[in-house]
Coordinates of C-alpha atoms in Angstrom, one line a residue:
X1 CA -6.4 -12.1 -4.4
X2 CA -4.1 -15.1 -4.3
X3 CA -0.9 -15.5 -2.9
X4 CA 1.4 -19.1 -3.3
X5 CA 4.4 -19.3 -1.3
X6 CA 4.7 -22.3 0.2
X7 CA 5.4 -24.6 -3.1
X8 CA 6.1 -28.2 -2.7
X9 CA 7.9 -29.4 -5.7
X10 CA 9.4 -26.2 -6.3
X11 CA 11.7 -23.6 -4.0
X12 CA 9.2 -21.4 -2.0
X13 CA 9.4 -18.0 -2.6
X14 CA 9.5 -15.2 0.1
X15 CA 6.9 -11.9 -0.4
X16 CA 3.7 -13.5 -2.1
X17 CA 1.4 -14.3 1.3
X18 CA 2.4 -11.1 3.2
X19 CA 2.3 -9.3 -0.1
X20 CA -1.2 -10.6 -0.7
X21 CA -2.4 -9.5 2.6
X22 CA -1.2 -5.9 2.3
X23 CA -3.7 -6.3 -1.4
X24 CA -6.2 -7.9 0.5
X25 CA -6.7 -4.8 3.3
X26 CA -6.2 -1.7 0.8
X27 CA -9.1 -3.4 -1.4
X28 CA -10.8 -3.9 1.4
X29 CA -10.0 -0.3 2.6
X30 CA -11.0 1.3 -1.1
X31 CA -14.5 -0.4 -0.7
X32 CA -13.8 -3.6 -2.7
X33 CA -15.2 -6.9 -1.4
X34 CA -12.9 -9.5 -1.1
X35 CA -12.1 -13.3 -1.8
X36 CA -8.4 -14.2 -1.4
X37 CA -6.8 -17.5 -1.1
X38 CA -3.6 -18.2 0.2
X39 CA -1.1 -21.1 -0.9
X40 CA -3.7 -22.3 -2.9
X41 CA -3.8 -25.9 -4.9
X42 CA -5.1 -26.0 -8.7
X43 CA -8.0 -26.7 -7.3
X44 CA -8.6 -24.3 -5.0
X45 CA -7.4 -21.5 -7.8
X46 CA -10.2 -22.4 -9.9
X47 CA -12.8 -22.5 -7.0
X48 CA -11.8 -19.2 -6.0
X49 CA -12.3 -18.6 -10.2
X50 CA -15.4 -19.4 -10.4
X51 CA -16.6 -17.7 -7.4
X52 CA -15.5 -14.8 -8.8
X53 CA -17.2 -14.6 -11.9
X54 CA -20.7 -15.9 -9.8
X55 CA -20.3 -12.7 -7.5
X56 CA -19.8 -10.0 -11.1
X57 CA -22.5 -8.5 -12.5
X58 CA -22.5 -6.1 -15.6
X59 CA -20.8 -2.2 -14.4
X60 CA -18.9 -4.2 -11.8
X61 CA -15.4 -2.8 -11.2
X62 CA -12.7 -6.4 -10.4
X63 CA -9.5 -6.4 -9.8
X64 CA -7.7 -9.9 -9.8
X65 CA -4.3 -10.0 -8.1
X66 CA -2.0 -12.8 -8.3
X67 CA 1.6 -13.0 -6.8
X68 CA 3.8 -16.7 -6.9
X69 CA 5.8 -18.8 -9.3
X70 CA 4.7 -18.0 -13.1
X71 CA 5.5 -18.2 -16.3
X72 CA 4.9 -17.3 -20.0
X73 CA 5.6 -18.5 -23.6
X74 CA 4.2 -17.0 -27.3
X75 CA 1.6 -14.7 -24.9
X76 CA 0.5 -17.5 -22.8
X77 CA 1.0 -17.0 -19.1
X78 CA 0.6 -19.5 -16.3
X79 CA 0.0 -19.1 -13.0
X80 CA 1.3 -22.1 -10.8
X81 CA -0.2 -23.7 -7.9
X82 CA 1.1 -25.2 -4.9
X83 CA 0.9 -28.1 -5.6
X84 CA 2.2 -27.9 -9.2
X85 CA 5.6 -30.6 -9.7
X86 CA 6.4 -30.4 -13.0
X87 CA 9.5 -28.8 -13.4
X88 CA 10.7 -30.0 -17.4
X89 CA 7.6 -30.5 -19.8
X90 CA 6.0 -27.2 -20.7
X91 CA 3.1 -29.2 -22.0
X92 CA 2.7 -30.6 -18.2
X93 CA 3.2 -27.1 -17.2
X94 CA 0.4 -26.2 -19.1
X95 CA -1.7 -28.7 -18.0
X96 CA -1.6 -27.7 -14.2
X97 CA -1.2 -24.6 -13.9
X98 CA -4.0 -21.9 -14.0
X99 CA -3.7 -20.0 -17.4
X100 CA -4.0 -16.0 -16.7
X101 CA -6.5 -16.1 -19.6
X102 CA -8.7 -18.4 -17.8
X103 CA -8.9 -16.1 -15.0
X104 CA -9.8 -13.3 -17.2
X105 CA -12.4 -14.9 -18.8
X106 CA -14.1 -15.2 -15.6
X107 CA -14.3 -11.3 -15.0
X108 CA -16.4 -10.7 -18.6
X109 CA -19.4 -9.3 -17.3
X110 CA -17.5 -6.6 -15.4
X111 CA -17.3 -3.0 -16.8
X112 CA -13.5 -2.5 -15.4
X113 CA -11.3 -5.8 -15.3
X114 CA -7.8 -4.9 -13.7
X115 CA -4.8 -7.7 -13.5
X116 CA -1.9 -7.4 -11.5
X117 CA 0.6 -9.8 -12.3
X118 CA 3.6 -10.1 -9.7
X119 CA 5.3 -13.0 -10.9
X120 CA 8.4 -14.3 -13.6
X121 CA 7.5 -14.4 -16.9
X122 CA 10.6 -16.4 -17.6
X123 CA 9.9 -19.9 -19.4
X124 CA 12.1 -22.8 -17.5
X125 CA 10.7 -25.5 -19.3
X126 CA 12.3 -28.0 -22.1
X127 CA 9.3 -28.1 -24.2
X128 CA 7.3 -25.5 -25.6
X129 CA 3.9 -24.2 -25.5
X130 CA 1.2 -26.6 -27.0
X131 CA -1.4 -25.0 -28.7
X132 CA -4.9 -23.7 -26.9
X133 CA -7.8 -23.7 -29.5
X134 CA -7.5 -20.2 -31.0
X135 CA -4.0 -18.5 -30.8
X136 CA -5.8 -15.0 -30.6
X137 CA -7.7 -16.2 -27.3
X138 CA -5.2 -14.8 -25.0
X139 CA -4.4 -11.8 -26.8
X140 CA -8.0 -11.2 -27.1
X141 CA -8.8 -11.6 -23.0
X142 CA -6.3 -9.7 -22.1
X143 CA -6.5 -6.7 -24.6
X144 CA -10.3 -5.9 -25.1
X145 CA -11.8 -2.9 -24.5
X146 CA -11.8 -2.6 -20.0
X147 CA -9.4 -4.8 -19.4
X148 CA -6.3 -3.2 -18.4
X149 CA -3.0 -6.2 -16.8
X150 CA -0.1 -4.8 -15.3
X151 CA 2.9 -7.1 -15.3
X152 CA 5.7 -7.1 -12.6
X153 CA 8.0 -7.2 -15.2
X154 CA 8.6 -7.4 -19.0
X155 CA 8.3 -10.8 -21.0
X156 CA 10.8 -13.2 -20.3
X157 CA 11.9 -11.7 -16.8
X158 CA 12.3 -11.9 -13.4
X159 CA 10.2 -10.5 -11.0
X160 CA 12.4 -9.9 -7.6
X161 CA 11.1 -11.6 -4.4
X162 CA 12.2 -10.5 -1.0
X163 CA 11.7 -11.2 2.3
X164 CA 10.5 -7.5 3.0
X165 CA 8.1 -8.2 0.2
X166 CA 8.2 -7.4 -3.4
X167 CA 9.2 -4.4 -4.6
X168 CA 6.5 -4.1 -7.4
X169 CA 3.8 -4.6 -5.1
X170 CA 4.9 -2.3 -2.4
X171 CA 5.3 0.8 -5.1
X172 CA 2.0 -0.3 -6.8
X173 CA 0.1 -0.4 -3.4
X174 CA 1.7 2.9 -2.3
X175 CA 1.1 4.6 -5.7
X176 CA -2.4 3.0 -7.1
X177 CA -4.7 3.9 -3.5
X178 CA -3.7 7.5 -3.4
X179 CA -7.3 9.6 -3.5
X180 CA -8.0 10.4 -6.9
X181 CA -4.8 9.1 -8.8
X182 CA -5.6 7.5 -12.1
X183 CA -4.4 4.0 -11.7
X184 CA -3.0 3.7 -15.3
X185 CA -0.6 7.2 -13.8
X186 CA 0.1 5.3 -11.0
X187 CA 1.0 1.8 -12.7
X188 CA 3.4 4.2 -15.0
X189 CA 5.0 5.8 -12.2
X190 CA 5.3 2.3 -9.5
X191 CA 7.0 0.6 -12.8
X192 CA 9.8 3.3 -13.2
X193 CA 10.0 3.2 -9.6
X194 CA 10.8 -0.6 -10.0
X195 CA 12.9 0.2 -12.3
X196 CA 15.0 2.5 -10.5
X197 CA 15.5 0.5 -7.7
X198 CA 16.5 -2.8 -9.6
X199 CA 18.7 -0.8 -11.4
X200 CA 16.8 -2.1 -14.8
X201 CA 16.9 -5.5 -13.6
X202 CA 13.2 -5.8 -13.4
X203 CA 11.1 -3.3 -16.1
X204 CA 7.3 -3.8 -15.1
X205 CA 4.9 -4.1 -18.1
X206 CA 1.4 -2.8 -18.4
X207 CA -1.1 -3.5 -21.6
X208 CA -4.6 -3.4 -22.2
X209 CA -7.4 -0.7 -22.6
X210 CA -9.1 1.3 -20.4
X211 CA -11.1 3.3 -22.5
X212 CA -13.0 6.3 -21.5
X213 CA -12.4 8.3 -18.4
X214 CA -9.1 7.8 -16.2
X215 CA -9.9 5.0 -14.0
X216 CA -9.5 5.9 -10.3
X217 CA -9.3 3.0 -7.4
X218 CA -9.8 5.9 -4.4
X219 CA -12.4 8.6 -5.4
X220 CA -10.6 11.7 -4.8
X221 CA -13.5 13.0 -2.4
X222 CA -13.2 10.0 0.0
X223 CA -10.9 10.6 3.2
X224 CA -12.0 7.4 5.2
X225 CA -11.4 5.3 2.0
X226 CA -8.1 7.1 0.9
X227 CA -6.8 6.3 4.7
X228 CA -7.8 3.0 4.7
X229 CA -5.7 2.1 2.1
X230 CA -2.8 3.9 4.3
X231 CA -3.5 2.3 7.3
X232 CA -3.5 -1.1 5.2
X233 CA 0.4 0.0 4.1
X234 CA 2.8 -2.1 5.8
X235 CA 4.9 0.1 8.4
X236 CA 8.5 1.5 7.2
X237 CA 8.8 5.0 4.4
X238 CA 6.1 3.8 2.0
X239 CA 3.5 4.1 4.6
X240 CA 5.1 7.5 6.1
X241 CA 5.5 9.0 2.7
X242 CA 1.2 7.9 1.7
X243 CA 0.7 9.1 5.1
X244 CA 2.1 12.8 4.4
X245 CA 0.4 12.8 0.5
X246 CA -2.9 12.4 2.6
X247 CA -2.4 15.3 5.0
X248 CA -1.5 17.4 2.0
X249 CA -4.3 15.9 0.1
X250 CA -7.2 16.3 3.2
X251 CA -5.5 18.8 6.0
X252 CA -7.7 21.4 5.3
X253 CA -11.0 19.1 4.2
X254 CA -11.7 18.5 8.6
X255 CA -11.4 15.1 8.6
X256 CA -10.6 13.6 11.8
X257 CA -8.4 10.9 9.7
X258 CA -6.1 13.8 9.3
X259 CA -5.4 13.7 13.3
X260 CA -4.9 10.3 12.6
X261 CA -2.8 10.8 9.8
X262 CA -0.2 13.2 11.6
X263 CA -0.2 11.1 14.8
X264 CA 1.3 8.3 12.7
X265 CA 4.0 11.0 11.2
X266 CA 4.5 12.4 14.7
X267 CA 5.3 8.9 16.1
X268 CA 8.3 8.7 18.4
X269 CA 11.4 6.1 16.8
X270 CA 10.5 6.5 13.0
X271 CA 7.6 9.0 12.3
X272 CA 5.3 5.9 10.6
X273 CA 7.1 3.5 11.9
X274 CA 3.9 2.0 13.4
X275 CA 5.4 2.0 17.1
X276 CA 2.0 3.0 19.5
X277 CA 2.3 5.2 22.7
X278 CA 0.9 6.0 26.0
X279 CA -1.5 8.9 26.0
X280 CA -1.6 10.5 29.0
X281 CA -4.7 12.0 30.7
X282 CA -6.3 14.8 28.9
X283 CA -5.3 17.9 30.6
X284 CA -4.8 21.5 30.3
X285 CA -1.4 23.8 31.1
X286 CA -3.5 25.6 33.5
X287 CA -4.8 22.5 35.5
X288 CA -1.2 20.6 36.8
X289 CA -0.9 18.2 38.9
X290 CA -1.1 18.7 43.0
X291 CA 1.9 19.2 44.5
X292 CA 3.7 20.7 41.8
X293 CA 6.1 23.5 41.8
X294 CA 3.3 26.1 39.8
X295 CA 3.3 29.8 41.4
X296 CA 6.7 29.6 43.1
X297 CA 9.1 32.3 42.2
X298 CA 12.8 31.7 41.2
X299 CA 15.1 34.2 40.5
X300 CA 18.4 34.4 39.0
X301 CA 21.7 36.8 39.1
X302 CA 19.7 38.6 42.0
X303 CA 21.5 42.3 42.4
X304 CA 22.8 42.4 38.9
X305 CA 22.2 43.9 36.1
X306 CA 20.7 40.7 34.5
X307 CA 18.6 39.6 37.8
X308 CA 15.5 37.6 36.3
X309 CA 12.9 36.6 38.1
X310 CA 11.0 33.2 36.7
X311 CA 7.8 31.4 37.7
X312 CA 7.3 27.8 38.0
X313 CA 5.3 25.2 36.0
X314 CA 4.3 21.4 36.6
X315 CA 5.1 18.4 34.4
X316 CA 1.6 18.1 32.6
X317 CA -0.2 17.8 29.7
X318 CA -1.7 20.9 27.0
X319 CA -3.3 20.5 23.5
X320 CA -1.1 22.1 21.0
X321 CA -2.2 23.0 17.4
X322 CA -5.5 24.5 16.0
X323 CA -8.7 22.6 17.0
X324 CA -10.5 24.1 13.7
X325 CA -9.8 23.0 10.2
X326 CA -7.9 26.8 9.7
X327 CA -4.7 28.2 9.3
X328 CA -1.5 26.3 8.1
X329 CA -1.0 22.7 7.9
X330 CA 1.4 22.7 10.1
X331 CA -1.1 23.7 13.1
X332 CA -2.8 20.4 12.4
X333 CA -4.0 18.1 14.5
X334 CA -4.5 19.4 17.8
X335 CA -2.8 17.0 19.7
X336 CA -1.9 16.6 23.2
X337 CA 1.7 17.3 24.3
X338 CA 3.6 16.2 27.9
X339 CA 5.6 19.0 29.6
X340 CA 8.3 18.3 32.8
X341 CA 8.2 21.1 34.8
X342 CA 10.3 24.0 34.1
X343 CA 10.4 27.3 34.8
X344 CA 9.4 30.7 32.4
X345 CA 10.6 34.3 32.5
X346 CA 7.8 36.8 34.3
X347 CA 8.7 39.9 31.8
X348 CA 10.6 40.0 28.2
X349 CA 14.2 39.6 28.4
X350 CA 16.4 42.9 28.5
X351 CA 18.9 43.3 26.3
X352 CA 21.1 43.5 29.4
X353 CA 19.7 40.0 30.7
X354 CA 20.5 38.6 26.9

């Protein structure tokens, strides 16, 4: 994972370290190990490289995620380092950037190499693209058999950068770590998402092969890893919305991520929003507090028709819900609720009380 914001010859961009963080803790959450870099230099880009290819071995699954300044010209894309100052000569370009093809090349042994691309592939430069040995080398990298890249946005394009992050990231991340989605379903669906939102500003690209059976990031049978990747989600409706797919996805599997999982829905001030709260001591409705008003009798409209006589209850605490993994989904988690003290009816209401 490597995310450059913080250029030096060039205007800094906005989303690429937070978005790279947000990667770096649902790979992490979908059982991935992980080696991220952020801000790096040339240098440092193809360290992190070759570390990469050291720690594959053949049936490996890798994922390489890159967000910052790139470009790309005749199906050569560059990735551009910190430190990178040219901003004319596409032939300097070439020589200090990072070429995506590079970094592809390092993943070969692999049996699953997945790219995500969130960056321009605009060209700015006066010159063009000087040749790299074979003109078929890219092309070849990034099309063989297992390799699948998924581009933030079509050749020659924008990709949007916002201080909330970007918007391909966020879709892709909310989309590709839901329990047994195929990730080439998901990549479909985040980039018509994009799409939408942009209003067909920015049209995300996906190429390559993934040949054989639907590749899948989060095994469908894997609660902890599926809410992982959740709890990874930065706070706001992405999260709330993965947070609801996993209760319908695991409500009824017993999970205890599920309690989890509808105590960040049920949070007070956004439902997801993040925002903790004060639990208070366990308790039952039974069991108030001393000194309380519990047993006293109140009655109302005493010598009418519609007298009522009601008994009182302390402020306290009672678990609401079912504690089994039965019943709707709605009865799920049990979960502890605070009552002030009121009062309740003794017997049904009349029809003349009503």
């Amino acid at each position: 994972v490597i995310g450059n914001a913080s250029y030096k010859h060039a205007p800094p961009l906005k989303a690429p370290v937070a978005d790279a963080n947000r990667w770096v803790a649902a790979l992490k959450g979908a059982g991935f190990e992980v080696d991220s870099c952020l801000d790096c230099t040339r240098q440092q880009m193809i360290e992190h490289a070759q570390r990469l290819e050291g720690r594959i071995s053949k049936g490996d699954e890798a994922l390489f995620y890159y967000s910052g300044h790139g470009a790309e010209r005749d199906g050569v894309n560059l990735l551009f380092p910190v430190d990178f100052a040219d901003t004319v000569g596409g032939g300097s370009a070439q020589q200090q950037a990072v070429h995506l093809a590079y970094m592809v090349e390092r993943m070969a042994q692999a049996r699953v190499r997945v790219v995500v691309l969130d960056a321009c592939r605009n060209w700015p430069f006066d010159e063009g693209v000087k040749a790299i040995g074979d003109p078929l080398f890219v092309a070849e990298q990034t099309s063989a058999a297992g390799t699948l890249v998924a581009y933030a946005t079509k050749f020659g394009a924008y990709a949007t950068d916002t201080s909330s992050g970007s918007p391909y990231s966020e879709e892709v991340l909310r989309l590709a770590f839901q329990p047994g989605k195929p990730l080439l379903l998901a990549l479909t669906e985040a980039a018509e998402k994009v799409q939408n939102r942009t209003r067909g500003v920015q049209v995300p690209w996906i190429s390559g092969n993934l040949a054989g059976v639907p590749y899948i990031l989060v095994p469908e049978a894997s609660a902890e890893i599926a809410w992982g990747a959740v709890a990874a989600m930065p706070d706001g409706p992405a999260k709330k919305e993965a947070a609801k797919s996993f209760v319908a996805k695991y409500g009824q599997s017993g999970s205890p991520l599920v309690g989890v999982a509808w105590g960040l829905l049920l949070e007070p001030g956004g439902a997801g929003a993040g925002a903790t709260r004060s639990s208070p001591p366990l308790g039952r409705l039974g069991d108030p507090p001393a000194g309380g008003p519990t047993g006293r009798t109140y009655v109302a409209r005493k010598g009418t028709a519609g007298e009522m006589s009601f008994v009182g209850l302390s402020e306290g605490v009672f678990d609401m819900g079912s504690r089994d993994a039965v019943g709707s989904s709605d009865e799920h988690p049990q979960h502890r609720v605070r009552v002030s003290a009121f009062a309740t009816g003794k017997s049904e209401v009349t029809q003349a009380q009503w």
